[in-house]
């Protein structure tokens, strides 16, 4: 497995693979790889000849008060994990390689970035769509793999790909969870033992919502209130948002008809965790 740090080298690697008629998958990540990331890479390997994963802690998607400086970085451990699932190359550029002096161009998706994480993390999705556009331009993959863990991100990137006629097929991989239900995340390692067990309220509250829908509840305000009450009962949980929107349009609704995205963000100490579930009225 190659570790490639420059855009020029990445382009050379990709064009050699193309000349051999190989299909190319891209799995964008920020590293500190866990089973959630590896699930994306395994799917990618099953569908394409060559898998490239990017490991880049992208500064433009972090707000000024966020965890950019302390975000976990472990290239040696990541390389071992990625090569173990058949990744062919890691793209690991420096910040200066991606954003040289006088960098001035950004990609911005309107409307669906105005809610959920877009509301609580201003500028976040502008950073995501910018770096993903750059990665698509550098790698020119046939397919790109993203996790449903970041449900809004998937919708924003899908909107961007359609609006800007990008020639890439998106593949979405279900959320990978720990045995006790906590969605895997690079940020879980920030949690203290007490916060780690308190964080179970996320998946528990989502399961409760799913059960309510299964039992016939269709009133979105009631479902939301039940979720809020489970989370606020946990003293270590600091609720940022719980929202239910029609899916995939992300429009407000009062009654559940067809599909809805229940998404939440909760802080435990300084650690911000997100989770979500698609609710389906059968
Ligand atoms: P990140 O490194 O957190 O930016 O995540 C890179 C990619 O992995 C994104 O497409 C995420 O949605 C995906 N991902 C992260 N955690 C999980 C998980 N628990 N299950 C599935 N995909 C995930």
Coordinates of C-alpha atoms and ligand atoms in Angstrom, one line a residue:
X1 CA 0.0 0.0 0.0
X2 CA 1.3 3.4 -1.0
X3 CA 1.2 6.5 1.2
X4 CA 1.0 9.5 -1.1
X5 CA 1.5 13.1 0.1
X6 CA 1.4 15.3 -3.0
X7 CA -1.3 16.0 -5.5
X8 CA 1.1 15.4 -8.4
X9 CA 2.0 11.9 -7.2
X10 CA -1.7 11.1 -6.6
X11 CA -2.5 12.1 -10.1
X12 CA 0.3 9.9 -11.5
X13 CA -0.9 7.0 -9.4
X14 CA -4.4 7.4 -10.6
X15 CA -3.5 7.8 -14.3
X16 CA -1.4 4.6 -14.2
X17 CA -4.3 2.7 -12.7
X18 CA -6.6 4.2 -15.4
X19 CA -4.3 3.1 -18.2
X20 CA -4.6 -0.4 -16.9
X21 CA -8.4 -0.1 -17.2
X22 CA -8.9 -0.2 -13.4
X23 CA -12.0 1.3 -11.7
X24 CA -11.2 3.6 -8.8
X25 CA -12.9 4.2 -5.4
X26 CA -12.3 7.1 -3.1
X27 CA -13.1 6.9 0.7
X28 CA -12.6 10.4 2.2
X29 CA -11.7 10.3 6.0
X30 CA -10.0 12.4 8.6
X31 CA -8.2 9.4 10.0
X32 CA -8.1 7.8 13.5
X33 CA -9.7 4.9 11.6
X34 CA -12.2 2.6 13.3
X35 CA -14.6 -0.1 12.1
X36 CA -17.0 2.5 10.6
X37 CA -14.3 3.7 8.3
X38 CA -13.1 0.2 7.5
X39 CA -16.7 -0.8 6.5
X40 CA -16.6 1.9 3.9
X41 CA -13.2 0.6 2.6
X42 CA -14.4 -3.0 2.5
X43 CA -17.5 -1.9 0.4
X44 CA -15.2 0.1 -1.8
X45 CA -12.9 -2.9 -2.4
X46 CA -15.8 -5.1 -3.2
X47 CA -17.0 -2.7 -5.9
X48 CA -13.8 -1.2 -7.4
X49 CA -10.4 -2.5 -8.5
X50 CA -8.4 0.3 -6.7
X51 CA -9.3 1.9 -3.4
X52 CA -7.8 5.2 -2.4
X53 CA -8.6 6.6 1.1
X54 CA -7.8 10.1 2.0
X55 CA -6.7 10.9 5.5
X56 CA -6.8 14.7 5.9
X57 CA -7.9 16.6 9.0
X58 CA -9.5 19.4 6.9
X59 CA -9.1 22.7 8.7
X60 CA -11.8 24.5 6.7
X61 CA -14.6 22.4 8.1
X62 CA -13.7 23.2 11.8
X63 CA -15.0 26.3 13.6
X64 CA -12.6 28.5 15.5
X65 CA -13.6 27.0 18.9
X66 CA -13.6 23.4 17.7
X67 CA -11.2 20.4 18.1
X68 CA -9.0 20.9 15.0
X69 CA -5.7 21.1 17.1
X70 CA -6.4 18.1 19.2
X71 CA -8.2 15.9 16.6
X72 CA -6.7 12.4 16.9
X73 CA -3.9 11.7 14.3
X74 CA -2.3 8.3 13.9
X75 CA -1.0 7.7 10.4
X76 CA 1.0 4.6 11.4
X77 CA -2.0 2.8 13.0
X78 CA -4.3 4.0 10.2
X79 CA -1.9 2.6 7.5
X80 CA -1.9 -0.8 9.2
X81 CA -5.7 -0.8 9.4
X82 CA -6.2 0.4 5.8
X83 CA -3.8 -2.0 4.3
X84 CA -5.5 -4.8 6.3
X85 CA -8.8 -4.2 4.3
X86 CA -7.1 -3.9 0.9
X87 CA -6.7 -0.2 0.5
X88 CA -4.2 0.5 -2.4
X89 CA -3.2 4.0 -1.5
X90 CA -3.6 6.5 1.3
X91 CA -3.7 10.1 0.2
X92 CA -2.3 12.1 3.1
X93 CA -1.5 15.7 2.0
X94 CA -0.3 18.5 4.2
X95 CA -2.6 21.5 4.8
X96 CA -0.2 23.6 2.6
X97 CA -0.6 21.1 -0.2
X98 CA -4.4 21.4 -0.1
X99 CA -4.6 25.1 0.8
X100 CA -1.5 26.9 -0.4
X101 CA -0.9 30.6 0.3
X102 CA -3.6 32.8 -1.3
X103 CA -6.1 30.0 -1.5
X104 CA -9.5 31.6 -2.3
X105 CA -12.0 29.2 -3.8
X106 CA -14.9 27.5 -1.9
X107 CA -17.9 25.3 -2.8
X108 CA -21.1 26.2 -1.0
X109 CA -24.4 24.3 -1.1
X110 CA -27.4 26.4 0.0
X111 CA -30.6 25.5 1.9
X112 CA -30.1 22.0 3.2
X113 CA -26.9 23.3 5.0
X114 CA -29.1 25.8 6.9
X115 CA -30.3 23.3 9.5
X116 CA -29.0 20.5 11.9
X117 CA -25.2 20.6 12.0
X118 CA -25.1 23.4 9.5
X119 CA -26.9 25.6 12.0
X120 CA -24.7 24.7 15.0
X121 CA -21.5 24.6 13.0
X122 CA -21.5 27.6 10.7
X123 CA -19.1 27.1 7.8
X124 CA -18.7 23.4 8.4
X125 CA -20.4 22.2 5.3
X126 CA -18.7 24.8 3.1
X127 CA -15.4 23.2 4.3
X128 CA -16.7 19.7 3.6
X129 CA -18.0 20.4 0.1
X130 CA -14.8 22.3 -0.7
X131 CA -12.5 19.6 0.4
X132 CA -14.6 16.8 -1.2
X133 CA -14.7 18.7 -4.5
X134 CA -10.9 19.0 -4.4
X135 CA -10.5 15.3 -3.6
X136 CA -12.9 14.4 -6.5
X137 CA -10.9 16.6 -8.9
X138 CA -7.6 15.1 -7.7
X139 CA -8.6 11.5 -7.7
X140 CA -11.4 11.5 -10.3
X141 CA -13.0 8.3 -8.7
X142 CA -15.7 6.2 -10.3
X143 CA -17.3 5.8 -6.9
X144 CA -17.0 7.6 -3.6
X145 CA -18.0 6.1 -0.3
X146 CA -19.6 7.9 2.6
X147 CA -21.2 6.8 5.9
X148 CA -24.8 7.3 6.9
X149 CA -23.4 8.3 10.3
X150 CA -23.1 11.8 8.8
X151 CA -26.6 11.8 7.3
X152 CA -26.7 15.5 6.5
X153 CA -23.3 15.4 4.9
X154 CA -24.4 12.6 2.6
X155 CA -27.4 14.8 1.4
X156 CA -25.2 17.9 1.0
X157 CA -22.6 16.0 -1.1
X158 CA -25.3 14.4 -3.2
X159 CA -26.8 17.8 -3.8
X160 CA -23.4 19.2 -4.8
X161 CA -22.7 16.2 -7.2
X162 CA -26.1 16.7 -8.9
X163 CA -25.9 20.5 -9.1
X164 CA -22.4 20.7 -10.4
X165 CA -22.6 17.6 -12.7
X166 CA -19.8 15.9 -11.0
X167 CA -18.9 12.5 -12.7
X168 CA -18.9 10.3 -9.6
X169 CA -21.3 7.8 -8.1
X170 CA -21.9 8.1 -4.4
X171 CA -22.2 4.9 -2.3
X172 CA -23.7 5.2 1.2
X173 CA -22.7 2.7 3.9
X174 CA -24.9 2.1 7.0
X175 CA -23.9 3.2 10.5
X176 CA -21.4 0.9 12.2
X177 CA -22.0 0.7 16.0
X178 CA -20.3 -0.7 19.0
X179 CA -21.9 -3.8 20.6
X180 CA -23.8 -1.6 23.1
X181 CA -25.2 0.7 20.4
X182 CA -22.9 3.7 20.4
X183 CA -22.1 4.8 16.8
X184 CA -18.4 4.5 16.1
X185 CA -16.6 7.8 15.9
X186 CA -13.1 9.0 16.0
X187 CA -14.3 11.4 18.8
X188 CA -15.5 8.6 21.1
X189 CA -11.9 8.3 22.3
X190 CA -12.3 11.8 24.0
X191 CA -15.0 10.4 26.3
X192 CA -14.3 9.6 30.0
X193 CA -15.6 6.3 31.3
X194 CA -18.6 8.0 32.8
X195 CA -19.3 10.0 29.6
X196 CA -18.8 6.8 27.5
X197 CA -21.6 5.0 29.4
X198 CA -23.8 8.2 29.5
X199 CA -23.4 8.4 25.7
X200 CA -25.6 5.3 25.3
X201 CA -28.6 7.6 25.6
X202 CA -28.1 8.6 21.9
X203 CA -28.7 5.2 20.4
X204 CA -31.3 4.4 23.2
X205 CA -33.3 7.4 22.4
X206 CA -33.2 6.6 18.6
X207 CA -34.4 3.1 19.4
X208 CA -37.2 4.5 21.5
X209 CA -38.3 6.6 18.6
X210 CA -38.2 3.7 16.2
X211 CA -40.3 1.6 18.7
X212 CA -42.9 4.4 19.0
X213 CA -43.2 4.6 15.2
X214 CA -43.5 0.8 15.0
X215 CA -46.3 1.0 17.6
X216 CA -48.1 3.5 15.4
X217 CA -47.1 6.9 16.6
X218 CA -47.1 9.4 13.7
X219 CA -47.0 12.7 15.6
X220 CA -43.5 14.1 15.0
X221 CA -43.7 16.5 18.0
X222 CA -44.5 13.6 20.3
X223 CA -41.7 11.5 18.9
X224 CA -39.3 14.3 19.2
X225 CA -40.4 15.1 22.8
X226 CA -39.8 11.5 23.8
X227 CA -36.3 11.6 22.4
X228 CA -35.5 14.9 24.1
X229 CA -36.8 13.6 27.4
X230 CA -34.5 10.5 27.3
X231 CA -31.5 12.7 26.6
X232 CA -32.2 15.5 29.1
X233 CA -32.7 12.9 31.8
X234 CA -29.0 12.0 31.5
X235 CA -27.1 14.6 33.6
X236 CA -23.9 14.3 31.6
X237 CA -25.7 15.0 28.3
X238 CA -25.9 18.5 27.0
X239 CA -28.4 18.5 24.2
X240 CA -27.5 20.6 21.1
X241 CA -30.4 19.5 18.8
X242 CA -32.9 16.8 18.2
X243 CA -34.8 17.3 14.9
X244 CA -37.0 15.2 12.7
X245 CA -37.3 16.2 9.0
X246 CA -38.8 14.5 5.9
X247 CA -36.1 12.4 4.2
X248 CA -34.4 13.1 1.9
X249 CA -35.8 16.6 1.4
X250 CA -35.1 17.7 5.0
X251 CA -38.4 19.6 5.2
X252 CA -40.4 20.3 8.4
X253 CA -43.5 18.2 8.9
X254 CA -45.9 17.6 11.7
X255 CA -46.9 14.0 10.8
X256 CA -44.7 11.1 9.8
X257 CA -45.6 10.0 6.3
X258 CA -43.1 7.8 4.5
X259 CA -39.5 8.5 5.6
X260 CA -38.1 11.0 8.1
X261 CA -34.6 11.6 9.4
X262 CA -34.3 11.8 13.1
X263 CA -30.9 13.4 13.8
X264 CA -29.3 14.6 17.0
X265 CA -26.2 16.2 18.4
X266 CA -25.3 16.0 22.1
X267 CA -22.3 17.2 24.0
X268 CA -20.6 15.2 26.8
X269 CA -18.2 17.5 28.4
X270 CA -16.3 19.0 25.5
X271 CA -17.0 16.1 23.2
X272 CA -19.8 16.6 20.6
X273 CA -21.4 13.4 19.3
X274 CA -24.0 13.0 16.5
X275 CA -26.3 10.1 15.6
X276 CA -29.3 9.5 13.5
X277 CA -31.9 7.0 12.3
X278 CA -34.3 6.9 9.3
X279 CA -37.9 6.5 10.6
X280 CA -40.2 4.9 8.3
X281 CA -44.0 4.8 8.5
X282 CA -44.9 1.5 7.0
Ligands
LIG1 P1 -14.6 11.1 9.4 O1 -13.2 10.6 9.4 O2 -15.3 11.2 10.7 O3 -14.7 12.4 8.6 O4 -15.5 10.1 8.6 C1 -15.1 9.6 7.3 C2 -16.2 8.8 6.7 O5 -16.5 7.7 7.5 C3 -17.5 9.6 6.6 O6 -18.2 9.3 5.3 C4 -18.3 9.1 7.7 O7 -19.7 9.2 7.6 C5 -17.9 7.7 7.8 N1 -18.1 7.1 9.1 C6 -17.7 7.6 10.3 N2 -18.1 6.9 11.4 C7 -18.9 5.9 10.8 C8 -19.7 4.9 11.4 N3 -19.8 4.7 12.7 N4 -20.4 4.1 10.5 C9 -20.4 4.3 9.2 N5 -19.6 5.3 8.6 C10 -18.9 6.1 9.4

